[in-house]
Amino acid sequence: MSSLREPLGLLKALLARIPLIIKTILLHGIQMSPAKGKQDMRTELTVAIIRSFMATKAPLGKTQRQGIRDPGVKGPMWVSKVTLPQPEIDVRDAVLRAIEDLKTGDETYDVPTTIAVEAEWTGYRAGVGKNTPEPDLSEEEKYHKLREESPSDMTILYFHGGAYFRTRRRLDSIPIPPPPPPSSLHKPIPANKIVFAGDSAGGNLSLVLLQTLLTLDRTSHTIRFHGKDVPIELPAGVATTSPWCDVTRSMPSTSGNAYLDYLEAPAVPSNDPEVRTPFTPLPFTPDDIWPTSPPRADVYCNASMLSHPLVSPLAAPVSLWKNAPPIWISTGEEGLTDEGLILARRVYQAGVPLVAEMFEGMPHCHGLLMMGRPTSRRFFESFAGFCRDAVAGRVTSTGNLTWLGFKLQLTKEIPIEKACETSDEEVEALMQRMSAWKQEGEIELQKQWRATARL
């Protein structure tokens, strides 16, 4: 029965959305949809349906439980599950030093516990169909099979997205290259053979991990890991898909591109200094995870940390990106477009080799969402090409944004300095304004919480 419940539940949910589907088809057919000339029918339907699902604010615990369901492994891929052992206290303290080094004021944060991290080695499995089940082998045997079929010496350390709450799995820090523990299946992987990559919040993690390594390298050059002093080395490159660079969500595109995206436009304070806009807590159904005790304005961190460079990499000035390895940024015409383009501008100004692209009319993480489409194939060709070039040390930067038009019918090269009109001064002001508003809201939430606790 359990195998039938999920398909039946999905069917029921889609049936409830038939009016939305019909409306979207009709408006598109008579060329009166808001996305006219930027999205085809399939893209519009995909965006409309996902947006309707995301508008339902289920309890965070339920969302997380759904996110960690294991669908099993089948088809042309090897998957070897591993557990990275809990790092020593020295690793945590090094990350805390980086946080402290980049603080600008009275930012506050909770120090998390360090835990073992579940991860997976994945690779291509040749000669099998898409429904071929996983063979009955040990994780070690599957790993060695994977390596046998992986001629490249490149490794991609991939961080998945999910807004930092759609899974319970966490990856706090991995110094590169770490000496593996005795139980490891492999020898240390050279840093210049590793590419950090991720989508959405995973793109944020990729950039933040890089920023952490850059910060630590400026001060100590080594880190203690499993009883050894390991030199801090940088990866071959960083590849990000629709990266979430501004956790304050204060850039103009969050609302300006909302009609093309399934990400909701955030609530914002009034532009009129005489008008006080009350802060509204995140509207998730309460459970044992959210709201927190004491409450926060944001799921991920205290409101005072929202503009910290290791939370929002958009807060890092140009100087902090110096000496970074090549960076690849791909975005759609989505809510997060501005922050990706502004970060691209900054890393280019720091002298970092940059490859940046934007797909007209495409929503958040379109390449992963609508696989098989021409835009998705173009996205993956660019992603794979960058990773190969980064490991080979041949990434070249033109200083341009590659703009890809609707249905790839037109391509333009736009100077990255002109790709987003929002200046660095405006960026800082917008982020600080949103952070201050959320801090005020957080203070009020905590006042109410304390008053209730006394009753």
Short mmCIF file of C-alpha atoms in Angstrom, two decimals:
data_model
loop_
_atom_site.label_atom_id
_atom_site.label_comp_id
_atom_site.label_asym_id
_atom_site.label_seq_id
_atom_site.Cartn_x
_atom_site.Cartn_y
_atom_site.Cartn_z
CA MET A 1 0.00 0.00 0.00
CA SER A 2 2.79 2.44 0.83
CA SER A 3 4.05 2.27 -2.76
CA LEU A 4 0.61 3.37 -4.00
CA ARG A 5 0.01 6.21 -1.58
CA GLU A 6 2.53 8.63 -3.02
CA PRO A 7 1.37 8.35 -6.69
CA LEU A 8 -2.26 8.55 -5.58
CA GLY A 9 -1.47 11.54 -3.41
CA LEU A 10 0.25 13.27 -6.32
CA LEU A 11 -2.68 12.51 -8.61
CA LYS A 12 -5.11 13.93 -6.05
CA ALA A 13 -3.01 17.09 -5.72
CA LEU A 14 -2.90 17.54 -9.51
CA LEU A 15 -6.65 17.02 -9.83
CA ALA A 16 -7.15 19.85 -7.31
CA ARG A 17 -5.08 22.06 -9.60
CA ILE A 18 -7.03 21.43 -12.79
CA PRO A 19 -8.54 24.98 -12.75
CA LEU A 20 -5.01 26.43 -12.46
CA ILE A 21 -3.78 24.21 -15.31
CA ILE A 22 -6.71 25.18 -17.57
CA LYS A 23 -6.25 28.88 -16.79
CA THR A 24 -2.53 28.73 -17.56
CA ILE A 25 -3.14 26.92 -20.87
CA LEU A 26 -5.86 29.36 -21.94
CA LEU A 27 -3.86 32.49 -21.12
CA HIS A 28 -0.84 31.10 -22.90
CA GLY A 29 -2.93 30.12 -25.91
CA ILE A 30 -4.40 33.61 -26.35
CA GLN A 31 -1.01 35.20 -25.63
CA MET A 32 -2.18 37.02 -22.53
CA SER A 33 0.02 35.33 -19.95
CA PRO A 34 2.49 37.45 -17.95
CA ALA A 35 5.36 35.33 -19.33
CA LYS A 36 4.41 35.93 -22.98
CA GLY A 37 7.47 35.69 -25.23
CA LYS A 38 9.70 34.39 -22.44
CA GLN A 39 8.32 30.95 -21.59
CA ASP A 40 6.74 28.18 -23.65
CA MET A 41 3.63 26.32 -22.52
CA ARG A 42 5.50 23.54 -20.73
CA THR A 43 7.66 25.95 -18.76
CA GLU A 44 4.69 28.09 -17.74
CA LEU A 45 2.76 25.03 -16.55
CA THR A 46 5.77 23.74 -14.63
CA VAL A 47 6.26 27.07 -12.89
CA ALA A 48 2.55 27.51 -12.08
CA ILE A 49 2.19 24.02 -10.59
CA ILE A 50 5.39 24.16 -8.52
CA ARG A 51 4.46 27.64 -7.28
CA SER A 52 1.10 26.33 -6.08
CA PHE A 53 2.75 23.49 -4.18
CA MET A 54 5.28 25.83 -2.57
CA ALA A 55 2.48 28.11 -1.38
CA THR A 56 1.42 25.31 0.98
CA LYS A 57 3.38 25.84 4.19
CA ALA A 58 3.54 22.36 5.69
CA PRO A 59 5.36 21.86 9.02
CA LEU A 60 9.13 21.86 8.56
CA GLY A 61 9.46 18.44 10.17
CA LYS A 62 7.08 16.93 7.60
CA THR A 63 8.93 18.60 4.75
CA GLN A 64 12.24 17.28 6.05
CA ARG A 65 10.93 13.74 6.46
CA GLN A 66 9.75 13.79 2.86
CA GLY A 67 13.15 15.07 1.78
CA ILE A 68 15.14 12.20 3.29
CA ARG A 69 13.07 9.36 1.86
CA ASP A 70 15.35 6.99 -0.03
CA PRO A 71 13.76 6.16 -3.41
CA GLY A 72 16.33 3.46 -4.03
CA VAL A 73 18.97 3.24 -6.75
CA LYS A 74 18.35 1.98 -10.25
CA GLY A 75 19.57 2.63 -13.75
CA PRO A 76 22.98 3.55 -15.17
CA MET A 77 24.60 4.85 -12.01
CA TRP A 78 26.77 3.59 -9.20
CA VAL A 79 26.02 4.88 -5.71
CA SER A 80 28.27 4.05 -2.77
CA LYS A 81 27.08 5.44 0.55
CA VAL A 82 29.67 6.63 3.06
CA THR A 83 29.70 8.34 6.43
CA LEU A 84 32.26 11.06 6.98
CA PRO A 85 33.34 10.80 10.64
CA GLN A 86 32.68 13.59 13.09
CA PRO A 87 35.52 16.13 12.76
CA GLU A 88 37.64 17.06 15.72
CA ILE A 89 37.03 20.17 17.78
CA ASP A 90 39.94 21.88 15.99
CA VAL A 91 37.94 21.93 12.77
CA ARG A 92 34.94 23.53 14.44
CA ASP A 93 37.14 26.10 16.15
CA ALA A 94 38.80 26.98 12.84
CA VAL A 95 35.40 27.66 11.27
CA LEU A 96 34.44 29.77 14.27
CA ARG A 97 37.65 31.78 13.82
CA ALA A 98 36.65 32.49 10.24
CA ILE A 99 33.19 33.60 11.39
CA GLU A 100 34.68 35.91 13.99
CA ASP A 101 37.25 37.30 11.54
CA LEU A 102 34.48 38.41 9.16
CA LYS A 103 32.11 39.88 11.75
CA THR A 104 31.43 43.60 11.45
CA GLY A 105 29.36 44.28 14.54
CA ASP A 106 27.21 42.51 17.11
CA GLU A 107 26.31 39.40 15.10
CA THR A 108 25.22 36.50 17.31
CA TYR A 109 24.99 32.80 16.53
CA ASP A 110 24.59 29.43 18.18
CA VAL A 111 27.60 27.12 18.03
CA PRO A 112 26.37 23.86 16.46
CA THR A 113 27.56 20.44 17.47
CA THR A 114 29.81 18.62 15.03
CA ILE A 115 28.39 15.38 13.71
CA ALA A 116 29.19 12.62 11.27
CA VAL A 117 27.87 13.38 7.79
CA GLU A 118 26.19 10.97 5.40
CA ALA A 119 27.34 11.31 1.81
CA GLU A 120 27.37 9.37 -1.44
CA TRP A 121 29.91 8.62 -4.13
CA THR A 122 28.09 8.57 -7.47
CA GLY A 123 29.31 7.64 -10.93
CA TYR A 124 28.22 6.26 -14.29
CA ARG A 125 27.33 2.56 -14.58
CA ALA A 126 27.62 1.36 -18.15
CA GLY A 127 25.64 -1.30 -19.98
CA VAL A 128 22.39 -1.21 -17.98
CA GLY A 129 18.88 0.11 -18.64
CA LYS A 130 17.17 2.91 -16.81
CA ASN A 131 15.19 0.51 -14.60
CA THR A 132 18.01 -1.94 -13.81
CA PRO A 133 18.14 -2.45 -10.03
CA GLU A 134 21.23 -1.83 -7.93
CA PRO A 135 23.39 -4.98 -7.58
CA ASP A 136 23.68 -6.70 -4.22
CA LEU A 137 27.19 -5.54 -3.37
CA SER A 138 28.82 -3.96 -0.33
CA GLU A 139 29.34 -0.19 -0.31
CA GLU A 140 33.07 -0.78 -0.70
CA GLU A 141 32.54 -3.06 -3.71
CA LYS A 142 30.23 -0.50 -5.31
CA TYR A 143 32.82 2.21 -4.75
CA HIS A 144 35.52 0.20 -6.50
CA LYS A 145 33.16 -0.59 -9.39
CA LEU A 146 32.45 3.12 -9.65
CA ARG A 147 36.15 3.97 -9.78
CA GLU A 148 36.75 1.34 -12.45
CA GLU A 149 34.21 3.05 -14.71
CA SER A 150 35.37 6.61 -13.95
CA PRO A 151 38.37 7.37 -16.16
CA SER A 152 38.54 11.02 -15.08
CA ASP A 153 40.51 12.04 -12.00
CA MET A 154 38.05 14.89 -11.36
CA THR A 155 35.82 14.82 -8.27
CA ILE A 156 32.80 17.11 -7.83
CA LEU A 157 31.85 17.86 -4.23
CA TYR A 158 28.16 18.61 -4.71
CA PHE A 159 25.87 20.36 -2.21
CA HIS A 160 22.14 20.03 -2.88
CA GLY A 161 19.68 22.87 -2.48
CA GLY A 162 16.57 23.06 -0.33
CA ALA A 163 16.61 26.47 1.42
CA TYR A 164 18.51 24.94 4.37
CA PHE A 165 15.42 23.26 5.79
CA ARG A 166 14.23 20.66 3.26
CA THR A 167 16.55 17.99 4.69
CA ARG A 168 18.07 17.11 8.04
CA ARG A 169 21.42 16.23 6.52
CA ARG A 170 24.11 18.83 7.07
CA LEU A 171 27.62 19.39 5.78
CA ASP A 172 29.42 21.83 8.03
CA SER A 173 33.00 21.92 6.75
CA ILE A 174 35.49 19.85 4.81
CA PRO A 175 39.10 21.08 4.75
CA ILE A 176 40.65 20.21 1.39
CA PRO A 177 42.37 17.83 0.94
CA PRO A 178 41.60 15.94 4.17
CA PRO A 179 43.72 12.96 5.16
CA PRO A 180 41.08 10.21 5.15
CA PRO A 181 40.47 8.20 8.34
CA PRO A 182 41.53 4.53 8.48
CA SER A 183 38.08 3.39 7.33
CA SER A 184 38.21 5.49 4.15
CA LEU A 185 37.85 3.81 0.77
CA HIS A 186 40.28 6.15 -0.96
CA LYS A 187 43.51 8.11 -0.69
CA PRO A 188 43.46 11.90 -0.27
CA ILE A 189 42.12 13.65 -3.36
CA PRO A 190 44.34 16.54 -4.48
CA ALA A 191 42.59 19.88 -4.11
CA ASN A 192 43.28 20.79 -7.74
CA LYS A 193 41.17 17.79 -8.81
CA ILE A 194 38.11 18.86 -6.82
CA VAL A 195 35.31 21.20 -7.94
CA PHE A 196 32.83 22.53 -5.40
CA ALA A 197 29.34 22.66 -6.89
CA GLY A 198 25.76 23.17 -5.81
CA ASP A 199 22.34 24.51 -6.66
CA SER A 200 20.39 27.22 -4.82
CA ALA A 201 21.28 26.89 -1.11
CA GLY A 202 23.90 24.35 -2.21
CA GLY A 203 25.43 27.07 -4.38
CA ASN A 204 25.51 29.24 -1.28
CA LEU A 205 27.30 26.44 0.62
CA SER A 206 29.87 26.08 -2.18
CA LEU A 207 30.67 29.78 -2.11
CA VAL A 208 30.66 29.97 1.70
CA LEU A 209 32.99 26.98 1.99
CA LEU A 210 35.33 28.68 -0.47
CA GLN A 211 35.09 31.94 1.49
CA THR A 212 35.86 30.04 4.72
CA LEU A 213 38.98 28.51 3.17
CA LEU A 214 40.10 31.89 1.80
CA THR A 215 39.64 33.47 5.23
CA LEU A 216 41.53 30.73 7.08
CA ASP A 217 44.31 30.75 4.50
CA ARG A 218 44.87 34.46 5.09
CA THR A 219 45.53 33.81 8.78
CA SER A 220 46.82 30.30 9.48
CA HIS A 221 47.48 28.38 6.22
CA THR A 222 46.90 25.03 8.00
CA ILE A 223 44.16 23.26 9.89
CA ARG A 224 44.29 20.38 12.37
CA PHE A 225 42.41 17.35 11.01
CA HIS A 226 42.47 13.80 12.38
CA GLY A 227 45.67 14.49 14.29
CA LYS A 228 47.58 16.09 11.43
CA ASP A 229 48.27 19.67 10.37
CA VAL A 230 46.82 19.87 6.88
CA PRO A 231 47.70 22.76 4.56
CA ILE A 232 44.68 24.72 3.39
CA GLU A 233 44.45 24.35 -0.36
CA LEU A 234 41.76 25.70 -2.66
CA PRO A 235 39.65 23.62 -5.07
CA ALA A 236 40.12 23.70 -8.82
CA GLY A 237 36.93 25.71 -9.19
CA VAL A 238 33.41 26.42 -7.93
CA ALA A 239 30.31 25.81 -10.08
CA THR A 240 26.98 27.24 -8.90
CA THR A 241 23.46 26.88 -10.27
CA SER A 242 20.98 29.65 -9.35
CA PRO A 243 23.08 30.36 -6.23
CA TRP A 244 21.34 31.83 -3.19
CA CYS A 245 23.86 34.54 -2.41
CA ASP A 246 21.67 36.87 -0.33
CA VAL A 247 19.76 35.19 2.50
CA THR A 248 18.16 38.57 3.34
CA ARG A 249 16.41 38.30 -0.06
CA SER A 250 16.55 42.05 -0.61
CA MET A 251 17.64 42.42 -4.24
CA PRO A 252 15.17 43.89 -6.79
CA SER A 253 14.82 40.67 -8.81
CA THR A 254 13.17 38.84 -5.88
CA SER A 255 9.98 40.73 -6.73
CA GLY A 256 10.75 41.94 -10.25
CA ASN A 257 11.15 38.42 -11.65
CA ALA A 258 8.54 36.70 -9.47
CA TYR A 259 6.11 36.38 -12.41
CA LEU A 260 8.59 34.07 -14.16
CA ASP A 261 9.58 32.03 -11.12
CA TYR A 262 8.02 29.66 -8.61
CA LEU A 263 9.94 31.24 -5.72
CA GLU A 264 7.69 33.59 -3.79
CA ALA A 265 8.55 37.26 -3.55
CA PRO A 266 9.51 38.04 0.06
CA ALA A 267 7.77 40.48 2.35
CA VAL A 268 9.72 43.74 2.57
CA PRO A 269 9.68 46.82 4.79
CA SER A 270 8.16 50.04 3.46
CA ASN A 271 10.36 52.45 1.49
CA ASP A 272 8.76 55.30 3.42
CA PRO A 273 10.80 55.92 6.61
CA GLU A 274 7.65 57.32 8.23
CA VAL A 275 5.74 54.06 7.72
CA ARG A 276 6.57 51.12 9.98
CA THR A 277 5.91 47.80 8.28
CA PRO A 278 5.26 45.08 10.89
CA PHE A 279 7.40 41.97 10.48
CA THR A 280 5.44 38.81 9.66
CA PRO A 281 6.86 35.48 10.89
CA LEU A 282 7.41 32.72 8.35
CA PRO A 283 3.99 31.09 7.86
CA PHE A 284 4.91 27.44 8.37
CA THR A 285 2.52 25.31 10.36
CA PRO A 286 4.10 25.01 13.85
CA ASP A 287 5.74 21.75 14.91
CA ASP A 288 8.62 20.68 17.17
CA ILE A 289 11.19 22.23 14.79
CA TRP A 290 9.63 25.60 13.94
CA PRO A 291 9.28 28.08 15.46
CA THR A 292 12.44 27.74 17.49
CA SER A 293 12.73 28.54 21.19
CA PRO A 294 13.53 31.39 21.50
CA PRO A 295 12.04 32.26 18.10
CA ARG A 296 14.05 33.55 15.15
CA ALA A 297 13.00 35.64 12.19
CA ASP A 298 14.78 33.32 9.77
CA VAL A 299 14.98 29.53 9.59
CA TYR A 300 18.71 29.42 8.91
CA CYS A 301 20.26 31.77 11.48
CA ASN A 302 19.77 34.67 13.86
CA ALA A 303 18.66 37.82 12.06
CA SER A 304 21.87 39.60 13.11
CA MET A 305 23.87 37.11 10.98
CA LEU A 306 21.94 37.55 7.74
CA SER A 307 24.47 40.00 6.28
CA HIS A 308 27.55 38.04 7.38
CA PRO A 309 29.71 36.85 4.41
CA LEU A 310 29.55 33.24 5.61
CA VAL A 311 25.74 33.37 5.54
CA SER A 312 25.17 35.66 2.55
CA PRO A 313 28.24 35.59 0.27
CA LEU A 314 26.86 38.69 -1.44
CA ALA A 315 27.96 40.55 1.70
CA ALA A 316 31.63 39.76 0.95
CA PRO A 317 33.37 42.77 -0.65
CA VAL A 318 35.63 42.44 -3.67
CA SER A 319 38.78 42.16 -1.54
CA LEU A 320 37.61 38.92 0.10
CA TRP A 321 37.40 37.14 -3.26
CA LYS A 322 41.03 37.74 -4.24
CA ASN A 323 43.01 34.57 -5.01
CA ALA A 324 39.84 32.50 -5.44
CA PRO A 325 39.84 29.74 -8.06
CA PRO A 326 37.67 30.00 -11.21
CA ILE A 327 33.93 30.42 -10.56
CA TRP A 328 30.98 29.45 -12.79
CA ILE A 329 27.55 31.00 -12.21
CA SER A 330 24.43 30.01 -14.15
CA THR A 331 21.06 31.58 -13.49
CA GLY A 332 17.67 31.95 -15.04
CA GLU A 333 15.54 35.10 -15.16
CA GLU A 334 14.42 34.37 -11.63
CA GLY A 335 14.10 35.75 -8.13
CA LEU A 336 17.79 35.17 -7.39
CA THR A 337 19.15 36.59 -10.65
CA ASP A 338 20.44 39.90 -9.27
CA GLU A 339 22.45 38.37 -6.44
CA GLY A 340 24.13 35.89 -8.77
CA LEU A 341 25.06 38.61 -11.27
CA ILE A 342 26.29 41.01 -8.59
CA LEU A 343 28.47 38.32 -7.03
CA ALA A 344 29.79 37.50 -10.51
CA ARG A 345 30.71 41.16 -10.95
CA ARG A 346 32.60 41.22 -7.67
CA VAL A 347 34.62 38.06 -8.23
CA TYR A 348 35.56 39.33 -11.70
CA GLN A 349 36.67 42.66 -10.20
CA ALA A 350 38.83 40.66 -7.78
CA GLY A 351 40.67 39.13 -10.72
CA VAL A 352 39.02 35.71 -10.43
CA PRO A 353 38.46 33.76 -13.69
CA LEU A 354 34.69 33.90 -14.25
CA VAL A 355 32.20 32.13 -16.48
CA ALA A 356 28.65 33.52 -16.13
CA GLU A 357 25.46 32.84 -18.04
CA MET A 358 21.78 33.75 -17.81
CA PHE A 359 18.81 32.08 -19.52
CA GLU A 360 15.96 34.43 -20.46
CA GLY A 361 12.59 33.52 -18.93
CA MET A 362 13.88 30.44 -17.12
CA PRO A 363 12.90 29.81 -13.47
CA HIS A 364 15.03 28.85 -10.50
CA CYS A 365 17.30 25.83 -11.18
CA HIS A 366 15.65 25.29 -14.57
CA GLY A 367 18.44 23.03 -15.87
CA LEU A 368 17.86 20.51 -13.08
CA LEU A 369 14.09 20.93 -13.11
CA MET A 370 13.32 20.40 -16.80
CA MET A 371 15.95 17.92 -17.90
CA GLY A 372 15.96 16.93 -21.54
CA ARG A 373 14.87 20.35 -22.77
CA PRO A 374 17.24 22.27 -25.10
CA THR A 375 17.97 24.86 -22.41
CA SER A 376 18.76 22.12 -19.91
CA ARG A 377 21.11 20.38 -22.35
CA ARG A 378 22.86 23.70 -22.97
CA PHE A 379 23.12 24.23 -19.21
CA PHE A 380 24.72 20.82 -18.59
CA GLU A 381 27.15 21.24 -21.48
CA SER A 382 28.35 24.49 -19.92
CA PHE A 383 28.51 23.02 -16.41
CA ALA A 384 30.48 19.95 -17.52
CA GLY A 385 32.79 22.01 -19.72
CA PHE A 386 33.64 24.34 -16.85
CA CYS A 387 34.41 21.45 -14.49
CA ARG A 388 36.72 19.83 -17.04
CA ASP A 389 38.46 23.12 -17.78
CA ALA A 390 38.85 23.98 -14.09
CA VAL A 391 40.61 20.71 -13.28
CA ALA A 392 42.78 21.12 -16.38
CA GLY A 393 43.65 24.69 -15.37
CA ARG A 394 42.38 26.23 -18.59
CA VAL A 395 39.39 28.37 -17.57
CA THR A 396 39.44 31.66 -19.42
CA SER A 397 37.38 34.71 -18.49
CA THR A 398 36.04 37.20 -21.03
CA GLY A 399 34.52 39.50 -18.44
CA ASN A 400 31.13 38.99 -20.10
CA LEU A 401 27.80 37.49 -19.17
CA THR A 402 26.51 35.09 -21.80
CA TRP A 403 22.80 35.93 -22.19
CA LEU A 404 20.76 33.17 -23.83
CA GLY A 405 17.41 34.25 -25.24
CA PHE A 406 14.03 32.52 -25.34
CA LYS A 407 14.35 29.05 -26.91
CA LEU A 408 18.07 29.80 -27.41
CA GLN A 409 17.20 31.76 -30.57
CA LEU A 410 19.52 34.61 -29.61
CA THR A 411 22.77 34.79 -27.66
CA LYS A 412 24.47 37.99 -26.52
CA GLU A 413 27.65 38.82 -24.64
CA ILE A 414 27.08 41.55 -22.04
CA PRO A 415 29.94 43.07 -20.00
CA ILE A 416 29.57 41.65 -16.49
CA GLU A 417 30.01 45.16 -15.10
CA LYS A 418 26.74 46.13 -16.82
CA ALA A 419 24.76 42.90 -16.30
CA CYS A 420 23.00 44.25 -13.18
CA GLU A 421 22.27 47.92 -12.60
CA THR A 422 22.23 47.71 -8.79
CA SER A 423 25.43 49.30 -7.47
CA ASP A 424 27.50 47.93 -4.59
CA GLU A 425 26.37 50.85 -2.44
CA GLU A 426 22.73 50.05 -3.17
CA VAL A 427 23.35 46.36 -2.46
CA GLU A 428 24.77 47.13 0.97
CA ALA A 429 21.95 49.52 1.80
CA LEU A 430 19.25 47.04 0.73
CA MET A 431 20.79 44.18 2.68
CA GLN A 432 21.27 46.27 5.81
CA ARG A 433 17.71 47.61 5.60
CA MET A 434 16.24 44.13 5.32
CA SER A 435 18.51 42.75 8.07
CA ALA A 436 17.56 45.58 10.43
CA TRP A 437 13.85 45.02 9.75
CA LYS A 438 14.17 41.31 10.49
CA GLN A 439 16.21 41.99 13.61
CA GLU A 440 13.45 44.28 14.88
CA GLY A 441 10.91 41.59 14.09
CA GLU A 442 13.01 38.95 15.86
CA ILE A 443 13.26 41.11 18.99
CA GLU A 444 9.48 41.50 19.01
CA LEU A 445 8.93 37.76 18.52
CA GLN A 446 11.21 37.02 21.46
CA LYS A 447 9.40 39.56 23.65
CA GLN A 448 6.12 37.79 22.91
CA TRP A 449 7.73 34.41 23.56
CA ARG A 450 9.07 35.48 26.94
CA ALA A 451 5.71 36.98 27.91
CA THR A 452 3.96 33.72 27.01
CA ALA A 453 6.55 31.67 28.90
CA ARG A 454 5.81 33.63 32.09
CA LEU A 455 2.10 32.82 31.96
#
